[in-house]
Amino acid sequence: MCARYRMVRTPNPTGEKKKQALHPRVVPLGTLHTDDLIEEVENRSGISGADIKGALRVLADVVADRLEQGYNVEVENFGFLSVSLSSRPVMDKKEIRSESIHFKNVNFRCGKYLKSKLKTMDLERMPEGKGVLPPFGERVRRLMEYLEKHHYITCSDYRELTGCSKYRALEDLKKLIDEGKLEKNGYRSTRVYSLPSSEKH
């Protein structure tokens, strides 16, 4: 399976009507969550899922502690993590005190190993236009294939998987729930969809 992309045009930051150049952007196939990755690592390595999950949790805690102390952190084969800060705009450094400066985000810079693994990735252009939306049967096939590898899917993931609008995605998911092919869990922004309990492996 290869990644899909589409050509997009970034809005002109100046607000002028002159068209900006097109550039490629990956169309996500979906979102893999920690449990999905743990299952794959477990199958490849023989290390237990519980050990992997525990190690990841400890690693996250250690990284957070070191970032909080002011270190940049390199995670071998992945990349570098650093903290960014925010404050109100000032013209002179004397105009602001340390209490007014806050954490903003964690920056990630990809390492050489990860870059080298992705340099030869296969890509195909995603078809554009109104006739692109796959038939309902094909959308369901993609969904079931996805749920064979993942515990659940979100509405956003389903839209990325099928190219549906939000309205069409919700209608599809509701129809499949009514037919007993899916069940929903969670509430509003945390809602997820999965196979009925009787069909889960």
PDB file of C-alpha atoms in Angstrom:
ATOM      1  CA  MET A   1       0.000   0.000   0.000  1.00  0.00           C
ATOM      2  CA  CYS A   2       1.326   3.448  -0.854  1.00  0.00           C
ATOM      3  CA  ALA A   3       0.498   6.856   0.570  1.00  0.00           C
ATOM      4  CA  ARG A   4      -1.892   9.140  -1.313  1.00  0.00           C
ATOM      5  CA  TYR A   5      -1.443  12.842  -1.914  1.00  0.00           C
ATOM      6  CA  ARG A   6      -3.364  15.718  -3.447  1.00  0.00           C
ATOM      7  CA  MET A   7      -2.172  19.023  -4.850  1.00  0.00           C
ATOM      8  CA  VAL A   8      -3.343  21.990  -2.782  1.00  0.00           C
ATOM      9  CA  ARG A   9      -2.993  25.733  -3.118  1.00  0.00           C
ATOM     10  CA  THR A  10      -2.092  27.707   0.005  1.00  0.00           C
ATOM     11  CA  PRO A  11      -4.122  30.916   0.414  1.00  0.00           C
ATOM     12  CA  ASN A  12      -2.142  34.053  -0.366  1.00  0.00           C
ATOM     13  CA  PRO A  13      -0.963  35.432   3.018  1.00  0.00           C
ATOM     14  CA  THR A  14      -1.143  38.987   1.671  1.00  0.00           C
ATOM     15  CA  GLY A  15      -4.864  38.614   0.937  1.00  0.00           C
ATOM     16  CA  GLU A  16      -4.316  39.370  -2.749  1.00  0.00           C
ATOM     17  CA  LYS A  17      -6.260  37.415  -5.371  1.00  0.00           C
ATOM     18  CA  LYS A  18      -3.120  36.258  -7.179  1.00  0.00           C
ATOM     19  CA  LYS A  19      -2.977  32.448  -7.147  1.00  0.00           C
ATOM     20  CA  GLN A  20      -0.279  30.726  -5.143  1.00  0.00           C
ATOM     21  CA  ALA A  21       1.699  27.757  -6.460  1.00  0.00           C
ATOM     22  CA  LEU A  22       0.367  24.245  -5.855  1.00  0.00           C
ATOM     23  CA  HIS A  23       2.197  21.885  -3.525  1.00  0.00           C
ATOM     24  CA  PRO A  24       1.635  18.217  -2.612  1.00  0.00           C
ATOM     25  CA  ARG A  25       0.055  17.223   0.700  1.00  0.00           C
ATOM     26  CA  VAL A  26      -0.421  13.709   2.067  1.00  0.00           C
ATOM     27  CA  VAL A  27      -4.035  12.563   2.430  1.00  0.00           C
ATOM     28  CA  PRO A  28      -3.973  10.587   5.722  1.00  0.00           C
ATOM     29  CA  LEU A  29      -5.258   7.025   5.518  1.00  0.00           C
ATOM     30  CA  GLY A  30      -6.298   7.295   9.147  1.00  0.00           C
ATOM     31  CA  THR A  31      -4.793   7.663  12.599  1.00  0.00           C
ATOM     32  CA  LEU A  32      -2.834   4.874  14.267  1.00  0.00           C
ATOM     33  CA  HIS A  33      -3.074   4.952  18.049  1.00  0.00           C
ATOM     34  CA  THR A  34      -0.664   3.672  20.693  1.00  0.00           C
ATOM     35  CA  ASP A  35      -2.425   0.315  21.079  1.00  0.00           C
ATOM     36  CA  ASP A  36      -2.199  -0.259  17.315  1.00  0.00           C
ATOM     37  CA  LEU A  37       1.548   0.420  17.330  1.00  0.00           C
ATOM     38  CA  ILE A  38       2.095  -1.724  20.417  1.00  0.00           C
ATOM     39  CA  GLU A  39       0.323  -4.656  18.767  1.00  0.00           C
ATOM     40  CA  GLU A  40       2.532  -4.367  15.676  1.00  0.00           C
ATOM     41  CA  VAL A  41       5.741  -4.014  17.705  1.00  0.00           C
ATOM     42  CA  GLU A  42       4.713  -7.026  19.799  1.00  0.00           C
ATOM     43  CA  ASN A  43       4.202  -9.116  16.655  1.00  0.00           C
ATOM     44  CA  ARG A  44       7.562  -8.058  15.210  1.00  0.00           C
ATOM     45  CA  SER A  45       9.693  -8.328  18.334  1.00  0.00           C
ATOM     46  CA  GLY A  46       8.138 -10.852  20.691  1.00  0.00           C
ATOM     47  CA  ILE A  47       8.256  -8.288  23.521  1.00  0.00           C
ATOM     48  CA  SER A  48       5.010  -8.280  25.478  1.00  0.00           C
ATOM     49  CA  GLY A  49       2.533  -5.483  24.843  1.00  0.00           C
ATOM     50  CA  ALA A  50       2.401  -4.704  28.568  1.00  0.00           C
ATOM     51  CA  ASP A  51       6.186  -4.226  28.693  1.00  0.00           C
ATOM     52  CA  ILE A  52       6.125  -1.993  25.609  1.00  0.00           C
ATOM     53  CA  LYS A  53       3.303   0.131  27.001  1.00  0.00           C
ATOM     54  CA  GLY A  54       5.049   0.455  30.348  1.00  0.00           C
ATOM     55  CA  ALA A  55       8.333   1.453  28.719  1.00  0.00           C
ATOM     56  CA  LEU A  56       6.604   4.078  26.565  1.00  0.00           C
ATOM     57  CA  ARG A  57       4.898   5.571  29.617  1.00  0.00           C
ATOM     58  CA  VAL A  58       8.188   5.799  31.529  1.00  0.00           C
ATOM     59  CA  LEU A  59       9.943   7.257  28.470  1.00  0.00           C
ATOM     60  CA  ALA A  60       7.250   9.933  28.126  1.00  0.00           C
ATOM     61  CA  ASP A  61       7.625  10.839  31.814  1.00  0.00           C
ATOM     62  CA  VAL A  62      11.429  11.053  31.600  1.00  0.00           C
ATOM     63  CA  VAL A  63      11.311  13.143  28.407  1.00  0.00           C
ATOM     64  CA  ALA A  64       8.783  15.519  29.993  1.00  0.00           C
ATOM     65  CA  ASP A  65      10.953  15.893  33.106  1.00  0.00           C
ATOM     66  CA  ARG A  66      14.075  16.702  31.089  1.00  0.00           C
ATOM     67  CA  LEU A  67      12.276  19.143  28.797  1.00  0.00           C
ATOM     68  CA  GLU A  68      10.887  20.865  31.885  1.00  0.00           C
ATOM     69  CA  GLN A  69      14.455  21.268  33.163  1.00  0.00           C
ATOM     70  CA  GLY A  70      15.481  23.018  29.945  1.00  0.00           C
ATOM     71  CA  TYR A  71      17.126  20.178  28.027  1.00  0.00           C
ATOM     72  CA  ASN A  72      16.617  19.357  24.370  1.00  0.00           C
ATOM     73  CA  VAL A  73      16.009  15.615  24.020  1.00  0.00           C
ATOM     74  CA  GLU A  74      17.140  13.270  21.246  1.00  0.00           C
ATOM     75  CA  VAL A  75      15.216  10.013  20.885  1.00  0.00           C
ATOM     76  CA  GLU A  76      17.500   7.807  18.813  1.00  0.00           C
ATOM     77  CA  ASN A  77      16.120   6.847  15.377  1.00  0.00           C
ATOM     78  CA  PHE A  78      13.211   9.298  15.804  1.00  0.00           C
ATOM     79  CA  GLY A  79      14.446  12.840  16.255  1.00  0.00           C
ATOM     80  CA  PHE A  80      14.826  15.801  18.573  1.00  0.00           C
ATOM     81  CA  LEU A  81      12.339  17.387  20.981  1.00  0.00           C
ATOM     82  CA  SER A  82      12.525  20.920  22.350  1.00  0.00           C
ATOM     83  CA  VAL A  83      10.223  23.349  24.163  1.00  0.00           C
ATOM     84  CA  SER A  84       8.876  26.603  22.718  1.00  0.00           C
ATOM     85  CA  LEU A  85       7.630  29.485  24.880  1.00  0.00           C
ATOM     86  CA  SER A  86       5.090  32.284  24.561  1.00  0.00           C
ATOM     87  CA  SER A  87       4.619  35.742  26.052  1.00  0.00           C
ATOM     88  CA  ARG A  88       2.890  39.003  25.269  1.00  0.00           C
ATOM     89  CA  PRO A  89       4.737  41.166  22.696  1.00  0.00           C
ATOM     90  CA  VAL A  90       7.281  43.579  24.184  1.00  0.00           C
ATOM     91  CA  MET A  91       9.878  45.924  22.690  1.00  0.00           C
ATOM     92  CA  ASP A  92      12.297  45.733  25.621  1.00  0.00           C
ATOM     93  CA  LYS A  93      13.197  42.642  27.668  1.00  0.00           C
ATOM     94  CA  LYS A  94      12.860  44.732  30.835  1.00  0.00           C
ATOM     95  CA  GLU A  95       9.132  45.104  30.144  1.00  0.00           C
ATOM     96  CA  ILE A  96       8.363  41.498  31.027  1.00  0.00           C
ATOM     97  CA  ARG A  97       8.974  39.223  34.005  1.00  0.00           C
ATOM     98  CA  SER A  98       9.546  35.476  34.029  1.00  0.00           C
ATOM     99  CA  GLU A  99       6.100  34.926  35.561  1.00  0.00           C
ATOM    100  CA  SER A 100       4.566  36.208  32.305  1.00  0.00           C
ATOM    101  CA  ILE A 101       6.407  33.704  30.107  1.00  0.00           C
ATOM    102  CA  HIS A 102       4.745  30.326  29.597  1.00  0.00           C
ATOM    103  CA  PHE A 103       5.143  26.975  27.901  1.00  0.00           C
ATOM    104  CA  LYS A 104       3.746  27.013  24.360  1.00  0.00           C
ATOM    105  CA  ASN A 105       4.469  23.707  22.667  1.00  0.00           C
ATOM    106  CA  VAL A 106       6.915  20.864  22.079  1.00  0.00           C
ATOM    107  CA  ASN A 107       8.768  21.066  18.774  1.00  0.00           C
ATOM    108  CA  PHE A 108       9.835  17.935  16.903  1.00  0.00           C
ATOM    109  CA  ARG A 109      12.711  17.763  14.416  1.00  0.00           C
ATOM    110  CA  CYS A 110      12.947  14.527  12.475  1.00  0.00           C
ATOM    111  CA  GLY A 111      16.200  12.564  12.835  1.00  0.00           C
ATOM    112  CA  LYS A 112      18.372  11.216  10.001  1.00  0.00           C
ATOM    113  CA  TYR A 113      17.269   7.593  10.411  1.00  0.00           C
ATOM    114  CA  LEU A 114      13.555   8.359  10.102  1.00  0.00           C
ATOM    115  CA  LYS A 115      14.207  10.627   7.111  1.00  0.00           C
ATOM    116  CA  SER A 116      16.229   7.917   5.381  1.00  0.00           C
ATOM    117  CA  LYS A 117      13.415   5.373   5.904  1.00  0.00           C
ATOM    118  CA  LEU A 118      10.869   7.705   4.283  1.00  0.00           C
ATOM    119  CA  LYS A 119      12.942   9.033   1.375  1.00  0.00           C
ATOM    120  CA  THR A 120      11.878   6.166  -0.879  1.00  0.00           C
ATOM    121  CA  MET A 121       8.192   6.098   0.136  1.00  0.00           C
ATOM    122  CA  ASP A 122       5.783   5.207  -2.684  1.00  0.00           C
ATOM    123  CA  LEU A 123       3.183   7.839  -3.544  1.00  0.00           C
ATOM    124  CA  GLU A 124       0.096   7.984  -5.733  1.00  0.00           C
ATOM    125  CA  ARG A 125      -2.084  10.960  -6.535  1.00  0.00           C
ATOM    126  CA  MET A 126      -5.592  10.882  -5.094  1.00  0.00           C
ATOM    127  CA  PRO A 127      -8.245  11.450  -7.775  1.00  0.00           C
ATOM    128  CA  GLU A 128      -9.909  14.850  -7.642  1.00  0.00           C
ATOM    129  CA  GLY A 129     -13.402  15.996  -8.507  1.00  0.00           C
ATOM    130  CA  LYS A 130     -17.046  15.346  -7.705  1.00  0.00           C
ATOM    131  CA  GLY A 131     -17.070  11.799  -9.035  1.00  0.00           C
ATOM    132  CA  VAL A 132     -14.312  10.668  -6.688  1.00  0.00           C
ATOM    133  CA  LEU A 133     -16.453   9.439  -3.779  1.00  0.00           C
ATOM    134  CA  PRO A 134     -16.368   5.625  -3.804  1.00  0.00           C
ATOM    135  CA  PRO A 135     -19.682   3.724  -3.841  1.00  0.00           C
ATOM    136  CA  PHE A 136     -21.176   2.862  -0.460  1.00  0.00           C
ATOM    137  CA  GLY A 137     -20.129  -0.780  -0.797  1.00  0.00           C
ATOM    138  CA  GLU A 138     -16.514   0.224  -1.379  1.00  0.00           C
ATOM    139  CA  ARG A 139     -16.626   2.618   1.572  1.00  0.00           C
ATOM    140  CA  VAL A 140     -17.884  -0.209   3.789  1.00  0.00           C
ATOM    141  CA  ARG A 141     -15.168  -2.541   2.469  1.00  0.00           C
ATOM    142  CA  ARG A 142     -12.477   0.000   3.366  1.00  0.00           C
ATOM    143  CA  LEU A 143     -14.030   0.481   6.790  1.00  0.00           C
ATOM    144  CA  MET A 144     -14.129  -3.238   7.569  1.00  0.00           C
ATOM    145  CA  GLU A 145     -10.548  -3.662   6.365  1.00  0.00           C
ATOM    146  CA  TYR A 146      -9.523  -0.803   8.651  1.00  0.00           C
ATOM    147  CA  LEU A 147     -11.344  -2.306  11.647  1.00  0.00           C
ATOM    148  CA  GLU A 148      -9.577  -5.635  11.121  1.00  0.00           C
ATOM    149  CA  LYS A 149      -6.355  -3.838  12.099  1.00  0.00           C
ATOM    150  CA  HIS A 150      -7.659  -1.216  14.537  1.00  0.00           C
ATOM    151  CA  HIS A 151      -9.871  -1.381  17.612  1.00  0.00           C
ATOM    152  CA  TYR A 152     -12.053   1.542  16.537  1.00  0.00           C
ATOM    153  CA  ILE A 153     -12.432   4.400  14.068  1.00  0.00           C
ATOM    154  CA  THR A 154     -13.439   8.041  14.507  1.00  0.00           C
ATOM    155  CA  CYS A 155     -15.652  10.019  12.149  1.00  0.00           C
ATOM    156  CA  SER A 156     -12.587  12.019  11.108  1.00  0.00           C
ATOM    157  CA  ASP A 157     -10.662   8.819  10.321  1.00  0.00           C
ATOM    158  CA  TYR A 158     -13.610   7.507   8.286  1.00  0.00           C
ATOM    159  CA  ARG A 159     -13.713  10.730   6.270  1.00  0.00           C
ATOM    160  CA  GLU A 160      -9.998  10.443   5.504  1.00  0.00           C
ATOM    161  CA  LEU A 161     -10.397   6.784   4.583  1.00  0.00           C
ATOM    162  CA  THR A 162     -13.278   7.308   2.156  1.00  0.00           C
ATOM    163  CA  GLY A 163     -13.155  10.954   1.047  1.00  0.00           C
ATOM    164  CA  CYS A 164     -16.634  11.622   2.497  1.00  0.00           C
ATOM    165  CA  SER A 165     -17.914  14.946   3.748  1.00  0.00           C
ATOM    166  CA  LYS A 166     -18.707  15.112   7.464  1.00  0.00           C
ATOM    167  CA  TYR A 167     -22.442  14.866   6.718  1.00  0.00           C
ATOM    168  CA  ARG A 168     -22.027  11.817   4.453  1.00  0.00           C
ATOM    169  CA  ALA A 169     -19.662  10.134   6.929  1.00  0.00           C
ATOM    170  CA  LEU A 170     -22.133  10.526   9.797  1.00  0.00           C
ATOM    171  CA  GLU A 171     -24.964   9.213   7.598  1.00  0.00           C
ATOM    172  CA  ASP A 172     -22.864   6.175   6.616  1.00  0.00           C
ATOM    173  CA  LEU A 173     -21.932   5.412  10.209  1.00  0.00           C
ATOM    174  CA  LYS A 174     -25.535   5.816  11.408  1.00  0.00           C
ATOM    175  CA  LYS A 175     -26.753   3.461   8.673  1.00  0.00           C
ATOM    176  CA  LEU A 176     -24.200   0.821   9.663  1.00  0.00           C
ATOM    177  CA  ILE A 177     -25.175   1.164  13.334  1.00  0.00           C
ATOM    178  CA  ASP A 178     -28.859   0.749  12.420  1.00  0.00           C
ATOM    179  CA  GLU A 179     -27.942  -2.379  10.430  1.00  0.00           C
ATOM    180  CA  GLY A 180     -26.080  -3.812  13.422  1.00  0.00           C
ATOM    181  CA  LYS A 181     -22.705  -3.723  11.654  1.00  0.00           C
ATOM    182  CA  LEU A 182     -21.198  -1.086  13.970  1.00  0.00           C
ATOM    183  CA  GLU A 183     -21.603   0.145  17.512  1.00  0.00           C
ATOM    184  CA  LYS A 184     -20.706   3.564  18.874  1.00  0.00           C
ATOM    185  CA  ASN A 185     -19.001   4.466  22.126  1.00  0.00           C
ATOM    186  CA  GLY A 186     -17.923   7.704  23.770  1.00  0.00           C
ATOM    187  CA  TYR A 187     -19.620  11.071  23.720  1.00  0.00           C
ATOM    188  CA  ARG A 188     -19.502  13.883  21.151  1.00  0.00           C
ATOM    189  CA  SER A 189     -15.859  14.836  20.545  1.00  0.00           C
ATOM    190  CA  THR A 190     -14.621  11.497  21.932  1.00  0.00           C
ATOM    191  CA  ARG A 191     -17.086   9.315  19.998  1.00  0.00           C
ATOM    192  CA  VAL A 192     -15.627   6.240  18.307  1.00  0.00           C
ATOM    193  CA  TYR A 193     -17.107   3.422  16.232  1.00  0.00           C
ATOM    194  CA  SER A 194     -16.198  -0.256  16.399  1.00  0.00           C
ATOM    195  CA  LEU A 195     -17.408  -3.676  15.360  1.00  0.00           C
ATOM    196  CA  PRO A 196     -20.211  -5.098  17.531  1.00  0.00           C
ATOM    197  CA  SER A 197     -18.872  -6.898  20.605  1.00  0.00           C
ATOM    198  CA  SER A 198     -20.022 -10.265  19.243  1.00  0.00           C
ATOM    199  CA  GLU A 199     -17.870  -9.835  16.111  1.00  0.00           C
ATOM    200  CA  LYS A 200     -14.641  -8.657  17.769  1.00  0.00           C
ATOM    201  CA  HIS A 201     -11.763 -11.063  17.657  1.00  0.00           C
TER     202      HIS A 201
END
